[in-house]
mmCIF file of C-alpha atoms in Angstrom:
data_model
loop_
_atom_site.group_PDB
_atom_site.id
_atom_site.type_symbol
_atom_site.label_atom_id
_atom_site.label_comp_id
_atom_site.label_asym_id
_atom_site.label_seq_id
_atom_site.Cartn_x
_atom_site.Cartn_y
_atom_site.Cartn_z
ATOM 1 C CA MET A 200 31.718 100.644 -100.616
ATOM 2 C CA ASN A 201 28.152 100.058 -100.663
ATOM 3 C CA LYS A 202 26.898 100.997 -97.690
ATOM 4 C CA ASN A 203 24.294 97.950 -97.349
ATOM 5 C CA SER A 204 26.962 95.217 -98.640
ATOM 6 C CA MET A 205 28.739 95.303 -94.760
ATOM 7 C CA PRO A 206 25.320 94.253 -93.394
ATOM 8 C CA ARG A 207 24.811 91.711 -96.069
ATOM 9 C CA ARG A 208 27.753 90.126 -95.675
ATOM 10 C CA LYS A 209 27.398 89.816 -92.328
ATOM 11 C CA LYS A 210 23.914 87.997 -92.535
ATOM 12 C CA TRP A 211 25.774 85.748 -95.252
ATOM 13 C CA LEU A 212 28.461 84.786 -92.682
ATOM 14 C CA VAL A 213 25.881 84.231 -89.724
ATOM 15 C CA ALA A 214 23.674 82.267 -92.006
ATOM 16 C CA GLY A 215 26.549 80.245 -93.273
ATOM 17 C CA GLY A 216 27.944 79.731 -90.129
ATOM 18 C CA ILE A 217 24.480 78.686 -88.523
ATOM 19 C CA ALA A 218 24.038 75.948 -91.851
ATOM 20 C CA LEU A 219 27.479 74.726 -90.321
ATOM 21 C CA LEU A 220 26.814 74.126 -87.076
ATOM 22 C CA ILE A 221 23.313 72.230 -88.260
ATOM 23 C CA LEU A 222 25.539 70.059 -90.362
ATOM 24 C CA ALA A 223 27.983 69.271 -87.722
ATOM 25 C CA ILE A 224 25.109 68.531 -85.008
ATOM 26 C CA LEU A 225 23.405 66.053 -87.966
ATOM 27 C CA THR A 226 26.595 64.310 -88.639
ATOM 28 C CA GLY A 227 27.103 64.014 -85.001
ATOM 29 C CA ALA A 228 23.975 62.566 -84.310
ATOM 30 C CA PHE A 229 24.410 60.472 -86.922
ATOM 31 C CA PHE A 230 27.310 58.835 -86.220
ATOM 32 C CA TRP A 231 25.947 58.412 -82.474
ATOM 33 C CA TYR A 232 23.482 56.866 -83.842
ATOM 34 C CA VAL A 233 25.387 54.068 -85.839
ATOM 35 C CA SER A 234 27.965 53.491 -83.379
ATOM 36 C CA ASP A 235 25.294 52.327 -81.064
ATOM 37 C CA TYR A 236 24.680 48.715 -82.458
ATOM 38 C CA TYR A 237 24.547 45.218 -81.595
ATOM 39 C CA ARG A 238 27.793 42.904 -81.190
ATOM 40 C CA ALA A 239 28.269 39.684 -82.304
ATOM 41 C CA GLU A 240 27.868 37.361 -79.417
ATOM 42 C CA ASP A 241 30.959 35.107 -78.038
ATOM 43 C CA ALA A 242 28.928 31.718 -79.786
ATOM 44 C CA ALA A 243 29.332 34.114 -83.297
ATOM 45 C CA LEU A 244 32.958 34.952 -83.187
ATOM 46 C CA GLU A 245 33.954 31.292 -82.440
ATOM 47 C CA VAL A 246 32.965 30.356 -85.813
ATOM 48 C CA LEU A 247 35.333 32.565 -87.428
ATOM 49 C CA ALA A 248 38.153 31.446 -84.851
ATOM 50 C CA GLN A 249 37.839 28.119 -85.939
ATOM 51 C CA ASP A 250 38.701 28.731 -89.300
ATOM 52 C CA ARG A 251 37.064 25.775 -91.200
ATOM 53 C CA GLY A 252 36.567 26.770 -94.871
ATOM 54 C CA ILE A 253 35.965 30.264 -93.763
ATOM 55 C CA THR A 254 37.767 33.451 -95.216
ATOM 56 C CA VAL A 255 37.392 37.074 -95.223
ATOM 57 C CA GLN A 256 37.500 39.245 -98.398
ATOM 58 C CA ASP A 257 37.595 43.364 -97.853
ATOM 59 C CA ASN A 258 33.667 43.404 -96.676
ATOM 60 C CA LEU A 259 33.208 39.806 -97.204
ATOM 61 C CA THR A 260 33.011 36.768 -95.162
ATOM 62 C CA ILE A 261 32.908 33.684 -97.219
ATOM 63 C CA LEU A 262 32.004 30.354 -95.724
ATOM 64 C CA SER A 263 32.651 27.541 -98.167
ATOM 65 C CA PRO A 264 31.673 23.529 -97.721
ATOM 66 C CA THR A 265 33.911 20.777 -98.051
ATOM 67 C CA TYR A 266 33.131 19.587 -101.533
ATOM 68 C CA PRO A 267 32.487 21.761 -104.354
ATOM 69 C CA THR A 268 29.016 23.455 -105.242
ATOM 70 C CA ASP A 269 27.469 25.642 -107.743
ATOM 71 C CA THR A 270 25.070 27.515 -105.474
ATOM 72 C CA ALA A 271 25.408 30.135 -102.905
ATOM 73 C CA ILE A 272 23.417 32.488 -100.750
ATOM 74 C CA ILE A 273 24.424 35.975 -100.158
ATOM 75 C CA PHE A 274 23.598 37.326 -96.924
ATOM 76 C CA TYR A 275 22.326 41.064 -95.662
ATOM 77 C CA PRO A 276 22.645 41.633 -92.256
ATOM 78 C CA GLY A 277 20.004 43.376 -90.018
ATOM 79 C CA ALA A 278 20.122 47.095 -89.113
ATOM 80 C CA LYS A 279 22.685 47.948 -86.704
ATOM 81 C CA VAL A 280 23.594 44.407 -86.053
ATOM 82 C CA GLU A 281 27.506 43.199 -86.079
ATOM 83 C CA ALA A 282 27.899 40.984 -89.875
ATOM 84 C CA GLU A 283 29.338 38.493 -87.358
ATOM 85 C CA ALA A 284 26.408 37.859 -85.477
ATOM 86 C CA TYR A 285 24.780 35.396 -88.336
ATOM 87 C CA LEU A 286 28.057 33.251 -88.469
ATOM 88 C CA PRO A 287 26.391 30.264 -86.639
ATOM 89 C CA LEU A 288 23.270 30.573 -89.027
ATOM 90 C CA LEU A 289 25.380 30.602 -91.931
ATOM 91 C CA ASP A 290 28.108 28.028 -90.885
ATOM 92 C CA GLN A 291 24.825 25.783 -90.552
ATOM 93 C CA ILE A 292 23.804 26.499 -93.736
ATOM 94 C CA ARG A 293 26.753 25.762 -95.660
ATOM 95 C CA GLN A 294 27.110 22.336 -93.931
ATOM 96 C CA THR A 295 24.097 21.423 -96.181
ATOM 97 C CA GLY A 296 26.604 21.931 -99.188
ATOM 98 C CA VAL A 297 25.780 25.817 -99.877
ATOM 99 C CA ALA A 298 28.212 28.683 -100.018
ATOM 100 C CA CYS A 299 27.412 31.868 -97.637
ATOM 101 C CA ILE A 300 28.701 34.817 -98.351
ATOM 102 C CA LEU A 301 28.235 37.500 -95.522
ATOM 103 C CA VAL A 302 27.865 41.246 -96.752
ATOM 104 C CA HIS A 303 29.220 43.766 -93.826
ATOM 105 C CA MET A 304 27.574 46.753 -94.651
ATOM 106 C CA PRO A 305 28.500 50.551 -94.159
ATOM 107 C CA PHE A 306 27.485 51.572 -90.648
ATOM 108 C CA HIS A 307 26.232 48.301 -90.113
ATOM 109 C CA MET A 308 23.001 49.028 -92.366
ATOM 110 C CA ALA A 309 21.769 47.418 -95.452
ATOM 111 C CA ILE A 310 20.211 50.347 -96.677
ATOM 112 C CA PHE A 311 23.543 51.994 -97.542
ATOM 113 C CA ASP A 312 24.692 49.477 -99.773
ATOM 114 C CA ALA A 313 21.526 47.771 -100.867
ATOM 115 C CA ASN A 314 23.350 46.671 -104.710
ATOM 116 C CA ALA A 315 26.070 45.107 -102.860
ATOM 117 C CA ALA A 316 24.944 41.524 -104.159
ATOM 118 C CA GLU A 317 25.711 42.813 -107.865
ATOM 119 C CA SER A 318 29.627 43.015 -107.036
ATOM 120 C CA VAL A 319 29.410 39.807 -105.090
ATOM 121 C CA ILE A 320 28.187 37.689 -108.064
ATOM 122 C CA ASP A 321 30.667 39.283 -110.205
ATOM 123 C CA GLN A 322 33.381 38.173 -108.218
ATOM 124 C CA PHE A 323 32.336 34.489 -108.162
ATOM 125 C CA PRO A 324 31.871 33.263 -111.273
ATOM 126 C CA GLU A 325 32.112 29.820 -110.150
ATOM 127 C CA TYR A 326 28.322 29.650 -108.533
ATOM 128 C CA GLN A 327 25.419 29.120 -111.510
ATOM 129 C CA HIS A 328 22.622 29.306 -108.812
ATOM 130 C CA TRP A 329 22.631 32.531 -106.725
ATOM 131 C CA TYR A 330 19.888 33.208 -103.880
ATOM 132 C CA ILE A 331 20.014 36.338 -101.700
ATOM 133 C CA ALA A 332 18.739 36.481 -97.782
ATOM 134 C CA GLY A 333 18.631 38.920 -95.358
ATOM 135 C CA HIS A 334 17.305 39.358 -91.694
ATOM 136 C CA SER A 335 14.973 42.286 -90.892
ATOM 137 C CA MET A 336 16.143 45.432 -93.062
ATOM 138 C CA GLY A 337 18.502 43.144 -94.677
ATOM 139 C CA GLY A 338 15.413 41.455 -95.609
ATOM 140 C CA ALA A 339 14.122 44.590 -97.078
ATOM 141 C CA MET A 340 17.130 45.583 -99.010
ATOM 142 C CA ALA A 341 17.545 41.749 -100.300
ATOM 143 C CA SER A 342 13.777 41.595 -101.471
ATOM 144 C CA GLN A 343 14.536 45.119 -102.963
ATOM 145 C CA PHE A 344 17.762 43.640 -105.075
ATOM 146 C CA ALA A 345 15.728 40.717 -105.933
ATOM 147 C CA SER A 346 12.779 42.887 -107.315
ATOM 148 C CA ASP A 347 15.145 45.144 -109.397
ATOM 149 C CA HIS A 348 17.497 41.889 -110.735
ATOM 150 C CA PRO A 349 15.201 39.179 -111.303
ATOM 151 C CA ASP A 350 17.782 38.078 -113.627
ATOM 152 C CA LEU A 351 20.477 37.123 -111.378
ATOM 153 C CA VAL A 352 19.078 35.436 -108.644
ATOM 154 C CA ASP A 353 16.931 32.334 -108.515
ATOM 155 C CA GLY A 354 15.200 33.051 -104.969
ATOM 156 C CA LEU A 355 14.711 35.397 -102.260
ATOM 157 C CA ILE A 356 14.974 34.153 -98.698
ATOM 158 C CA LEU A 357 13.810 36.243 -95.981
ATOM 159 C CA MET A 358 13.946 36.079 -92.064
ATOM 160 C CA GLY A 359 12.072 38.316 -89.790
ATOM 161 C CA ALA A 360 10.955 40.318 -93.048
ATOM 162 C CA TYR A 361 8.245 39.871 -95.671
ATOM 163 C CA ILE A 362 8.504 41.060 -99.341
ATOM 164 C CA TYR A 363 9.474 44.228 -100.119
ATOM 165 C CA GLY A 364 8.655 45.208 -103.980
ATOM 166 C CA ASP A 365 7.949 43.125 -106.658
ATOM 167 C CA CYS A 366 9.348 39.630 -105.628
ATOM 168 C CA PRO A 367 7.268 36.162 -106.837
ATOM 169 C CA ALA A 368 5.953 34.773 -103.874
ATOM 170 C CA GLU A 369 6.445 31.249 -105.280
ATOM 171 C CA ASP A 370 10.664 31.967 -105.705
ATOM 172 C CA THR A 371 10.458 33.648 -102.326
ATOM 173 C CA LEU A 372 10.860 31.931 -98.635
ATOM 174 C CA THR A 373 9.489 34.090 -95.646
ATOM 175 C CA ILE A 374 10.532 32.798 -92.191
ATOM 176 C CA TYR A 375 9.514 34.102 -89.231
ATOM 177 C CA GLY A 376 9.454 33.590 -85.458
ATOM 178 C CA SER A 377 5.516 33.160 -83.756
ATOM 179 C CA LEU A 378 6.450 36.089 -81.401
ATOM 180 C CA ASN A 379 7.145 38.313 -84.381
ATOM 181 C CA GLN A 380 3.690 39.891 -84.983
ATOM 182 C CA SER A 381 4.649 42.663 -86.459
ATOM 183 C CA VAL A 382 5.882 40.467 -89.570
ATOM 184 C CA GLU A 383 3.100 38.444 -89.636
ATOM 185 C CA ASP A 384 0.655 41.475 -89.976
ATOM 186 C CA ASN A 385 2.372 42.338 -93.021
ATOM 187 C CA ILE A 386 2.325 38.926 -95.232
ATOM 188 C CA GLY A 387 0.073 39.534 -97.782
ATOM 189 C CA TYR A 388 0.560 36.291 -99.480
ATOM 190 C CA THR A 389 0.539 32.222 -98.824
ATOM 191 C CA GLU A 390 3.149 30.511 -100.402
ATOM 192 C CA ASN A 391 6.587 29.344 -99.101
ATOM 193 C CA ILE A 392 6.077 30.896 -95.569
ATOM 194 C CA VAL A 393 7.383 29.131 -92.312
ATOM 195 C CA GLU A 394 6.218 30.274 -88.879
ATOM 196 C CA ILE A 395 8.785 29.072 -86.055
ATOM 197 C CA GLU A 396 6.604 28.564 -82.780
ATOM 198 C CA GLY A 397 7.990 30.065 -79.834
ATOM 199 C CA GLY A 398 10.734 31.901 -82.380
ATOM 200 C CA ASN A 399 11.236 35.740 -82.037
ATOM 201 C CA HIS A 400 12.627 38.757 -84.557
ATOM 202 C CA ALA A 401 16.411 38.386 -82.799
ATOM 203 C CA GLN A 402 17.325 34.856 -82.859
ATOM 204 C CA PHE A 403 18.005 34.256 -86.538
ATOM 205 C CA GLY A 404 21.270 35.909 -85.342
ATOM 206 C CA ASN A 405 23.506 35.591 -82.399
ATOM 207 C CA TYR A 406 23.612 39.464 -80.798
ATOM 208 C CA GLY A 407 21.495 38.865 -77.813
ATOM 209 C CA PRO A 408 18.075 40.403 -76.829
ATOM 210 C CA GLN A 409 16.720 43.306 -79.178
ATOM 211 C CA LYS A 410 15.007 46.316 -78.207
ATOM 212 C CA GLY A 411 11.202 45.442 -78.675
ATOM 213 C CA ASP A 412 11.404 42.036 -79.524
ATOM 214 C CA LEU A 413 9.863 40.009 -76.864
ATOM 215 C CA PRO A 414 11.520 36.737 -75.269
ATOM 216 C CA ALA A 415 11.443 33.684 -77.291
ATOM 217 C CA ALA A 416 10.383 30.368 -75.945
ATOM 218 C CA ILE A 417 12.624 28.387 -77.742
ATOM 219 C CA SER A 418 16.451 28.677 -77.845
ATOM 220 C CA ALA A 419 18.557 30.475 -80.735
ATOM 221 C CA GLU A 420 19.896 26.870 -81.771
ATOM 222 C CA GLU A 421 16.472 25.707 -82.218
ATOM 223 C CA GLN A 422 15.249 28.822 -84.284
ATOM 224 C CA GLN A 423 18.802 28.519 -86.553
ATOM 225 C CA LYS A 424 18.015 24.821 -86.618
ATOM 226 C CA GLN A 425 14.332 25.174 -87.947
ATOM 227 C CA THR A 426 15.612 28.119 -90.286
ATOM 228 C CA VAL A 427 18.120 25.936 -91.669
ATOM 229 C CA GLU A 428 16.008 22.875 -92.572
ATOM 230 C CA ALA A 429 13.257 25.315 -94.215
ATOM 231 C CA ILE A 430 15.740 26.738 -96.489
ATOM 232 C CA GLU A 431 17.257 23.637 -97.206
ATOM 233 C CA ALA A 432 13.804 22.186 -98.471
ATOM 234 C CA PHE A 433 13.201 25.922 -99.997
ATOM 235 C CA LEU A 434 16.525 25.023 -102.480
ATOM 236 C CA ALA A 435 15.865 21.484 -103.352
ATOM 237 C CA ASP A 436 12.159 22.643 -104.709
ATOM 238 C CA THR A 437 13.304 25.844 -106.287
ATOM 239 C CA LYS A 438 15.959 24.046 -108.084
ATOM 240 C CA GLY A 439 14.167 20.986 -108.931
#
C-alpha cells in the first residue's frame, strides 16, 4: 500500500465529516427559521369552522360564492404567515361573487412554489377569468408569475407589495397602508394605486403584530373592508 494513501484518506474523511456537519447545521438552521412563523388568529380560524362554501383540497382552501361565477382569484400568503390568516379577507371577497383559492405554500413561503397558480388554473376549468393576488412576499411571487404567464391571468392584485417583474401597471392593483412606507418608496408607477390611510403592513391578514411593522391607526376589519372595495372596483374595470 502506498504510504501516502492513508494520510490522504484521513484528509478526505475529515473533509467529508466537516461538510456533513456544516450541512446538518445549515439544515437545522433552516428548519428552525421556517418553524417560527405567524399563526392565524382565532377570528381567521372561525371562518374556516363555519364551513360556508369553504373546502380544503390538498394544499388549497377554496372559497366559493353562493351563486355561479366565471371569475376566481388565486391568493399567495405573505412569508412565514399561516395561510388561514387571510381567510377573513378572502371570505369578504367571495361574498362579492368571486371565487377565492388560497394556496398553502411549502414552509409558509411562496418563494418555494411561485408557479403554484399554474396547476390551480388547470384544476378549475370552470373559471374563465383568473386573477392572481398576494401579500408581501406572496405579492412579489404572484407578480413574478403574472410576469412569466401573461396569457394565464387577467390581472394582478398586490397587497403590501409592488410590481416585481414585467407586469403592466394598468393590469395591476396595488394596495398598501399609509404606514407601510417601504412599499410606497418602491412604487415607480401611478396607475391603480390605493393607499389605505392609517393601514399598516400586517392587517391584510389576521395574524397579529408583525416585527418591524408600525401599529395601525385603523382596525384590521376597516383595512380589509377598504381592500375588498378596491378589489371589487378593479375587477369591474378590468372585466369591462
